mmCIF file of C-alpha atoms in Angstrom:
data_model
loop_
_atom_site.group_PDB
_atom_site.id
_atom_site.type_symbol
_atom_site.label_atom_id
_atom_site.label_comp_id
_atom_site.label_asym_id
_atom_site.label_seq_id
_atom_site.Cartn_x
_atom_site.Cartn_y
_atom_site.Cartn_z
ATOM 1 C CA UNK Q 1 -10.988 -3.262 0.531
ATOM 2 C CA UNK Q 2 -7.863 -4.694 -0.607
ATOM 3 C CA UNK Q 3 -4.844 -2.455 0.026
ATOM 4 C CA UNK Q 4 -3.092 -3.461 -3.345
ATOM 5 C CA UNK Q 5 -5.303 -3.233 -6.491
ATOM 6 C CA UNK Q 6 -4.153 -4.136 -10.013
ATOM 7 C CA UNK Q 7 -5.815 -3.383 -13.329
ATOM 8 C CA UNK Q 8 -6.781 -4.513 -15.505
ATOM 9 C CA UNK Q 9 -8.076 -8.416 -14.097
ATOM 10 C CA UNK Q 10 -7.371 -9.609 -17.459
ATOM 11 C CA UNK Q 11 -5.365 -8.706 -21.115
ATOM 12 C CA UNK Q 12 -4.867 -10.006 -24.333
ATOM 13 C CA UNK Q 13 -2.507 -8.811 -26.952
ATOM 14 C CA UNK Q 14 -0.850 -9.863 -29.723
ATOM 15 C CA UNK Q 15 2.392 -11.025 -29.831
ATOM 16 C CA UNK Q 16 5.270 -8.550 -30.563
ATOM 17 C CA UNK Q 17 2.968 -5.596 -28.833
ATOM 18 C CA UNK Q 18 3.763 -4.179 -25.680
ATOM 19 C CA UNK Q 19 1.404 -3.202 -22.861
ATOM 20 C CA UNK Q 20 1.367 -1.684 -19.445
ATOM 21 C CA UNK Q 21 -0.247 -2.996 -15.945
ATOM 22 C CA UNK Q 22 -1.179 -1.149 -13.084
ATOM 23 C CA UNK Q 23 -0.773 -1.271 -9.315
ATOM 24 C CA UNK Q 24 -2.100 0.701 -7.012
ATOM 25 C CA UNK Q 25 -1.653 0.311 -3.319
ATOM 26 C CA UNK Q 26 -2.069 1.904 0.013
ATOM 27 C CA UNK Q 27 0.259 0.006 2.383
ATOM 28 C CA UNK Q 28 1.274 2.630 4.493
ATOM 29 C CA UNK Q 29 4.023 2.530 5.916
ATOM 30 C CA UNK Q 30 5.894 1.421 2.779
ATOM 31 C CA UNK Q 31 9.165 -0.888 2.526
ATOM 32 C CA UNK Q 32 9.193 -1.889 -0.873
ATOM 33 C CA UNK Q 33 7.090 -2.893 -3.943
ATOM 34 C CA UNK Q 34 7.864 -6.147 -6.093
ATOM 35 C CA UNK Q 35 6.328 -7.509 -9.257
ATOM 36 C CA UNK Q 36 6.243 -11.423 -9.999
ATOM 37 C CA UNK Q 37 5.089 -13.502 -12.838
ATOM 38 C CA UNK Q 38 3.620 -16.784 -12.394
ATOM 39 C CA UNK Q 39 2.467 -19.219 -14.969
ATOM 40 C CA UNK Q 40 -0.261 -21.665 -14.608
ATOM 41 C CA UNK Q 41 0.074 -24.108 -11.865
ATOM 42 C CA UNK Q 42 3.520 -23.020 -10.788
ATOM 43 C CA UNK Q 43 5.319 -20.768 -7.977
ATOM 44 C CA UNK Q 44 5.591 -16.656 -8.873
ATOM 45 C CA UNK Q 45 8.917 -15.985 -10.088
ATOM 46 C CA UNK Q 46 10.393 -12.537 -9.362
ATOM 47 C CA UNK Q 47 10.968 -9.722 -12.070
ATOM 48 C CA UNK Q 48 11.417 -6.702 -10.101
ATOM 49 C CA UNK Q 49 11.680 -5.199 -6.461
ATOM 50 C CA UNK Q 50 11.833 -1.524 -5.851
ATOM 51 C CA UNK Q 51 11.986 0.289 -2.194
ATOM 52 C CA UNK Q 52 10.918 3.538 -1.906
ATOM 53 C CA UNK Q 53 13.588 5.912 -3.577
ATOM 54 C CA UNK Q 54 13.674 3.820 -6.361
ATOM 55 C CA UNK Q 55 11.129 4.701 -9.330
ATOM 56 C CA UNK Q 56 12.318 2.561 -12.348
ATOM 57 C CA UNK Q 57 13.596 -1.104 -12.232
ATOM 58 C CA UNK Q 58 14.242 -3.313 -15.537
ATOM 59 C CA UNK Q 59 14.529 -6.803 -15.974
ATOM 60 C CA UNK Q 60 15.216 -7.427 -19.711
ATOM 61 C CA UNK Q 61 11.835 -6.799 -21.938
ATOM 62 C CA UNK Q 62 10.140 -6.004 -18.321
ATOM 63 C CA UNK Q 63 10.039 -2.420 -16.898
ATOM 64 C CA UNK Q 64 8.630 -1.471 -13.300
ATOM 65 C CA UNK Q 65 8.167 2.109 -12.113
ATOM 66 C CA UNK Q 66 7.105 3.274 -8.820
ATOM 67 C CA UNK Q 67 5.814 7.356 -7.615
ATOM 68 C CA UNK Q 68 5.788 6.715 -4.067
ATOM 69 C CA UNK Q 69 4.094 9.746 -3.487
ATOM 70 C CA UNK Q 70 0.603 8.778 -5.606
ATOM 71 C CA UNK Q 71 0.892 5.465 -4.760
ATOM 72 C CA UNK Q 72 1.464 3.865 -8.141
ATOM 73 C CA UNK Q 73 3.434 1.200 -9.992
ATOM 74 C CA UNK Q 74 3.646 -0.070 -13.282
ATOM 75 C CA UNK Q 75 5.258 -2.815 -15.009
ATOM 76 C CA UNK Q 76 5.543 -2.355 -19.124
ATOM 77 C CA UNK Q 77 5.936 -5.640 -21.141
ATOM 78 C CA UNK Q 78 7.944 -4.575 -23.815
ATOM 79 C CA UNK Q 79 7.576 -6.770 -27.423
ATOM 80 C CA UNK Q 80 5.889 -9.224 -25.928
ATOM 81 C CA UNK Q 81 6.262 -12.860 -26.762
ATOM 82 C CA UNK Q 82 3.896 -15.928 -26.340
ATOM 83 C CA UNK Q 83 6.027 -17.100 -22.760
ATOM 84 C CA UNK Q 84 4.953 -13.755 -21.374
ATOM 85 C CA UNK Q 85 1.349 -15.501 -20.997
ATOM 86 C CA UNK Q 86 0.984 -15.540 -17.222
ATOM 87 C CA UNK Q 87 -0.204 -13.875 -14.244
ATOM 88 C CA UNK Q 88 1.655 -10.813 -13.173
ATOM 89 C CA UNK Q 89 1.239 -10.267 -9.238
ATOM 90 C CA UNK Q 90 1.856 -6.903 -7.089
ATOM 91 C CA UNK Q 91 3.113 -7.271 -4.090
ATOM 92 C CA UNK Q 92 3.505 -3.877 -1.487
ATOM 93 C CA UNK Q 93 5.708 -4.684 1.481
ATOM 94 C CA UNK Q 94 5.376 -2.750 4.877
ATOM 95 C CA UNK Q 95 6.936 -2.809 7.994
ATOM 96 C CA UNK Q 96 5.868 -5.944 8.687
ATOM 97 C CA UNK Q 97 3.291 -7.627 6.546
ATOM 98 C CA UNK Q 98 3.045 -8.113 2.777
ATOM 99 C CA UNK Q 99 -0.092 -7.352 0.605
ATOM 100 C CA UNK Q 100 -0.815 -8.980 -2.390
ATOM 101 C CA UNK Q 101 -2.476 -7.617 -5.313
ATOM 102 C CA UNK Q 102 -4.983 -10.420 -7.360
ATOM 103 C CA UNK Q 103 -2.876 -10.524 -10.356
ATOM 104 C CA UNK Q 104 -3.106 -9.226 -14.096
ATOM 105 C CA UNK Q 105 -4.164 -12.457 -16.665
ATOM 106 C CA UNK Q 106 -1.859 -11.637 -19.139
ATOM 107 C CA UNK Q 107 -2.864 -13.930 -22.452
ATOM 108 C CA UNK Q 108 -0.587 -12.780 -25.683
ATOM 109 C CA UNK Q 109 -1.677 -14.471 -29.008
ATOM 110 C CA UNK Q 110 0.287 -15.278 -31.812
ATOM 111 C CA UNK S 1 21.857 -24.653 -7.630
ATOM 112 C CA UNK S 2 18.823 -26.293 -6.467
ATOM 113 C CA UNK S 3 15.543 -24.277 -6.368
ATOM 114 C CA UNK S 4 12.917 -24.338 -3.396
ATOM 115 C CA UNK S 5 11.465 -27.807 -3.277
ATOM 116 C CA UNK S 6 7.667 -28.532 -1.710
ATOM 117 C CA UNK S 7 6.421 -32.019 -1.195
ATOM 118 C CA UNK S 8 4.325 -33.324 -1.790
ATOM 119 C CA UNK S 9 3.103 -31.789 -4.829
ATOM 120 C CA UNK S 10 -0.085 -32.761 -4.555
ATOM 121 C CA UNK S 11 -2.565 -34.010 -1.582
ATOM 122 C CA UNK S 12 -5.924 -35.093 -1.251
ATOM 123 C CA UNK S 13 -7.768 -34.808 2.569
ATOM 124 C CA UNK S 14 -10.941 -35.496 3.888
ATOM 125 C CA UNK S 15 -12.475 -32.696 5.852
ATOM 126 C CA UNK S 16 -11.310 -33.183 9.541
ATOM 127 C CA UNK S 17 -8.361 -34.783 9.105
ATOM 128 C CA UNK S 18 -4.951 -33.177 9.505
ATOM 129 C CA UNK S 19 -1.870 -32.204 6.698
ATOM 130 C CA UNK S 20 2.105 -31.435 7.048
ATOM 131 C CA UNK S 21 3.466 -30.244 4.281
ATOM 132 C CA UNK S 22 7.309 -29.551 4.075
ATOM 133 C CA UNK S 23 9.690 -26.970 2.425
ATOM 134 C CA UNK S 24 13.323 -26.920 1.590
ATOM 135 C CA UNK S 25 15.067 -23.636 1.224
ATOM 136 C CA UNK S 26 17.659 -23.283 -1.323
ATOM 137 C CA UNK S 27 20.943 -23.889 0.107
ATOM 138 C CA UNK S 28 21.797 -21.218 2.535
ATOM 139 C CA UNK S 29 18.770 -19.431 2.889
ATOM 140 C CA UNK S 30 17.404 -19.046 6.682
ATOM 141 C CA UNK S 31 14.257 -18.112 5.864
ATOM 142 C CA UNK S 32 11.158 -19.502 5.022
ATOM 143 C CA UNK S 33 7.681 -18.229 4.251
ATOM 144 C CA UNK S 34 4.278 -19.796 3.927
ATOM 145 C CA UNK S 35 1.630 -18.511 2.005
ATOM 146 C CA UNK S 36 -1.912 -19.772 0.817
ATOM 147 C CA UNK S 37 -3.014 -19.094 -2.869
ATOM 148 C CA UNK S 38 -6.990 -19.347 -3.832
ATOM 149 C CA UNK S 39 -8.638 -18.217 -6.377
ATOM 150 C CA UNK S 40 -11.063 -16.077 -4.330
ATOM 151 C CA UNK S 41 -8.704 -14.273 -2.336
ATOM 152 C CA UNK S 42 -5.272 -14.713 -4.165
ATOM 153 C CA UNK S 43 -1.983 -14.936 -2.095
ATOM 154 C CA UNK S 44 -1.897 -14.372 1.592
ATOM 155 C CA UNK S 45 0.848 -14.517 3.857
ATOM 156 C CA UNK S 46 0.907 -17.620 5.997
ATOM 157 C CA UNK S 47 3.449 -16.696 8.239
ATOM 158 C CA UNK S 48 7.836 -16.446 8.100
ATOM 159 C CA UNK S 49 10.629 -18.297 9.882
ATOM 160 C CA UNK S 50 14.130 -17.724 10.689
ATOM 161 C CA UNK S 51 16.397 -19.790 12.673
ATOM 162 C CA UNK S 52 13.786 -21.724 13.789
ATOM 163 C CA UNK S 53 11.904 -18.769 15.071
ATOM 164 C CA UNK S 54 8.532 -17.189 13.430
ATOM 165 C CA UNK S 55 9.122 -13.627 12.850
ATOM 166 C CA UNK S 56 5.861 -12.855 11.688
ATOM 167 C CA UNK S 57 2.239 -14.379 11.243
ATOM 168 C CA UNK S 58 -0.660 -13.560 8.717
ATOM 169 C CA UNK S 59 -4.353 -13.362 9.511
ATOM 170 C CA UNK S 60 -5.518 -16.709 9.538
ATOM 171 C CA UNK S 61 -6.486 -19.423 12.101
ATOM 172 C CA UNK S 62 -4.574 -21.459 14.730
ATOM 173 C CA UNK S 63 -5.358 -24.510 12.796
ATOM 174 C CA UNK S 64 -2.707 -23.297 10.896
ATOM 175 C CA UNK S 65 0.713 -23.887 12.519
ATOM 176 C CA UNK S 66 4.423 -24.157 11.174
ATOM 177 C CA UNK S 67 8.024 -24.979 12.469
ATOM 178 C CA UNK S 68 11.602 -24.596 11.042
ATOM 179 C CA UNK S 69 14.071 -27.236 11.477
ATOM 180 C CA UNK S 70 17.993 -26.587 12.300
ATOM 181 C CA UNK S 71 19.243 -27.160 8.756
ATOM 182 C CA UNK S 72 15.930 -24.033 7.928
ATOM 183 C CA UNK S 73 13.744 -26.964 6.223
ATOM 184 C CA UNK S 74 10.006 -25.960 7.035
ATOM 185 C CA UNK S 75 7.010 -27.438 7.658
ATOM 186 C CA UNK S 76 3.341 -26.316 8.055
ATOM 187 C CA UNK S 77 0.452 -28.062 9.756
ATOM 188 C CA UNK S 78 -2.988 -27.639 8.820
ATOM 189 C CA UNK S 79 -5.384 -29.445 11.521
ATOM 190 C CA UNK S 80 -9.294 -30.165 11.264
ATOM 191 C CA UNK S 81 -8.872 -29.426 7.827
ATOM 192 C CA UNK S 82 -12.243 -27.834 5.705
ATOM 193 C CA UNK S 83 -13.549 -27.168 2.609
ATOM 194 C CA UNK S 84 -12.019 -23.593 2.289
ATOM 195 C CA UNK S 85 -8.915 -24.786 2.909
ATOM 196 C CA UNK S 86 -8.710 -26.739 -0.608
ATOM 197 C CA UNK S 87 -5.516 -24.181 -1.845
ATOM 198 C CA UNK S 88 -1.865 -23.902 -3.394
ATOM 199 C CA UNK S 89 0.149 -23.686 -0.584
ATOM 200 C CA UNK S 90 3.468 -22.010 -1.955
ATOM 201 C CA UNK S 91 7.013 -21.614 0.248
ATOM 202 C CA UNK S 92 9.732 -19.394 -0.396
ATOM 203 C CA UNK S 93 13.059 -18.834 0.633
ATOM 204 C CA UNK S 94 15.322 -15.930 1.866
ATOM 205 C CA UNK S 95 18.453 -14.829 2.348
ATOM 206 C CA UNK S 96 17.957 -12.364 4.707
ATOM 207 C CA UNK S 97 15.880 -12.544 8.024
ATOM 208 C CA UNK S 98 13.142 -10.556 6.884
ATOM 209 C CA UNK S 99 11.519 -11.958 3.635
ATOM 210 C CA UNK S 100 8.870 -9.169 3.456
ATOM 211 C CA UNK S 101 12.103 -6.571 2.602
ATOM 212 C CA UNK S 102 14.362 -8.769 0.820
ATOM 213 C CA UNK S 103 13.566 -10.908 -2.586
ATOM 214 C CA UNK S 104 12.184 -14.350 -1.938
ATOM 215 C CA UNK S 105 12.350 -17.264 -4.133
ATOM 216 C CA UNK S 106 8.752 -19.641 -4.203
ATOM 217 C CA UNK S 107 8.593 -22.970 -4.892
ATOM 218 C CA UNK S 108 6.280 -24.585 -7.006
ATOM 219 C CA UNK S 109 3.816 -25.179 -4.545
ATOM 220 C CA UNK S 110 1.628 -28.061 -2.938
ATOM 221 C CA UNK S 111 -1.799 -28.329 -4.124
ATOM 222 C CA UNK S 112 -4.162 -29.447 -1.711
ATOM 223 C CA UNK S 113 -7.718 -30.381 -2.163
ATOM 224 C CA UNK S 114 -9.849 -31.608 0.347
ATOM 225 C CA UNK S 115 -13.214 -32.986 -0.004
#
């Protein structure tokens, strides 16, 4: 079972809408929790990285929050535009290995 | 300020044979991390260097080895290459020692198919 699960697999929404994706993990110990985006056929890019007494991170129309005591993230998409179309990774850092979560298919349509 | 460059960007192997494929940090970053990106099992972590030591290692075969240069360029080896190991292999840099605690920057990855 993988120690970092996201949901939903997959999302579509219309442009100008916001939404919410979920992480759940259970990397124990815990070091720190980041959230990248990565388009189609290119590198993740970073939007947000949160250690543990951090619970909300923003990074312009993106918002991450963390309760490190229910094991939880999410990352909010705020008025979303067509560039936000991408895969949106968890990734839940412990003391010494990092567990990826397989990713959120974000599609937004005009 | 130049980004994390991979070469080459794509590859094509035969099964058996052998691949290096090289990383360059962004300009002074010491670390470097290797990871493998399918889409059955997603990212895993390869493993990480620093000063031309690896600090830590992933779950995966000893067909799969690295190194780290003096001036923190990277490269990783696959040998005896299969099937399976058709992936996006993706590199990213750090500032810090530790990549799994400290934000790392990819690269846009070298695809590698091998048939």
């Amino acid at each position: 079972k993988n120690q970092v699960e996201q949901s939903p697999q997959s999302l579509i929404i219309l442009e100008g809408k916001n939404c919410t994706l979920q992480c759940n993990y259970t990397v124990s110990p815990f070091s720190n929790l980041r959230w990248y985006k990565q388009d189609t056929g290119r590198g993740p890019v970073s939007l947000t990285i949160m250690t543990f007494s951090e619970n909300t991170k923003s990074n312009g129309r993106y918002t991450a929050t963390l309760d490190a005591d229910t094991k939880q993230s999410s990352l909010h998409i705020t008025a979303s535009q067509l560039s936000d179309s991408a895969s949106y990774i968890c990734v839940v850092s412990g003391n010494n290995d990092m567990r990826f979560g397989a990713g959120t298919r974000l599609t937004v349509k005009p | 300020k130049a980004g994390v460059t991979q070469t080459p960007r794509y590859l094509i192997k035969t099964r058996g044979q052998q691949v290096t494929l090289s990383c360059s940090p962004i300009s002074g970053h010491r670390s470097v991390s290797w990871y493998q990106q399918t889409p059955g099992q997603g990212l895993q972590f390869l493993f990480e260097y620093f000063s031309e030591t690896q600090r830590n290692k992933g779950n995966f075969p000893g067909r799969f080895s690295g190194r780290q240069f003096s001036n923190s360029r990277s490269e990783m080896n696959v040998s005896t290459l299969e099937l399976g190991d058709s992936a996006l292999y993706l590199c990213a840099s750090s500032l810090s020692d530790r990549a799994i605690h400290t934000e790392a920057f990819f690269g846009q990855g070298t695809r590698l198919t091998v048939v």
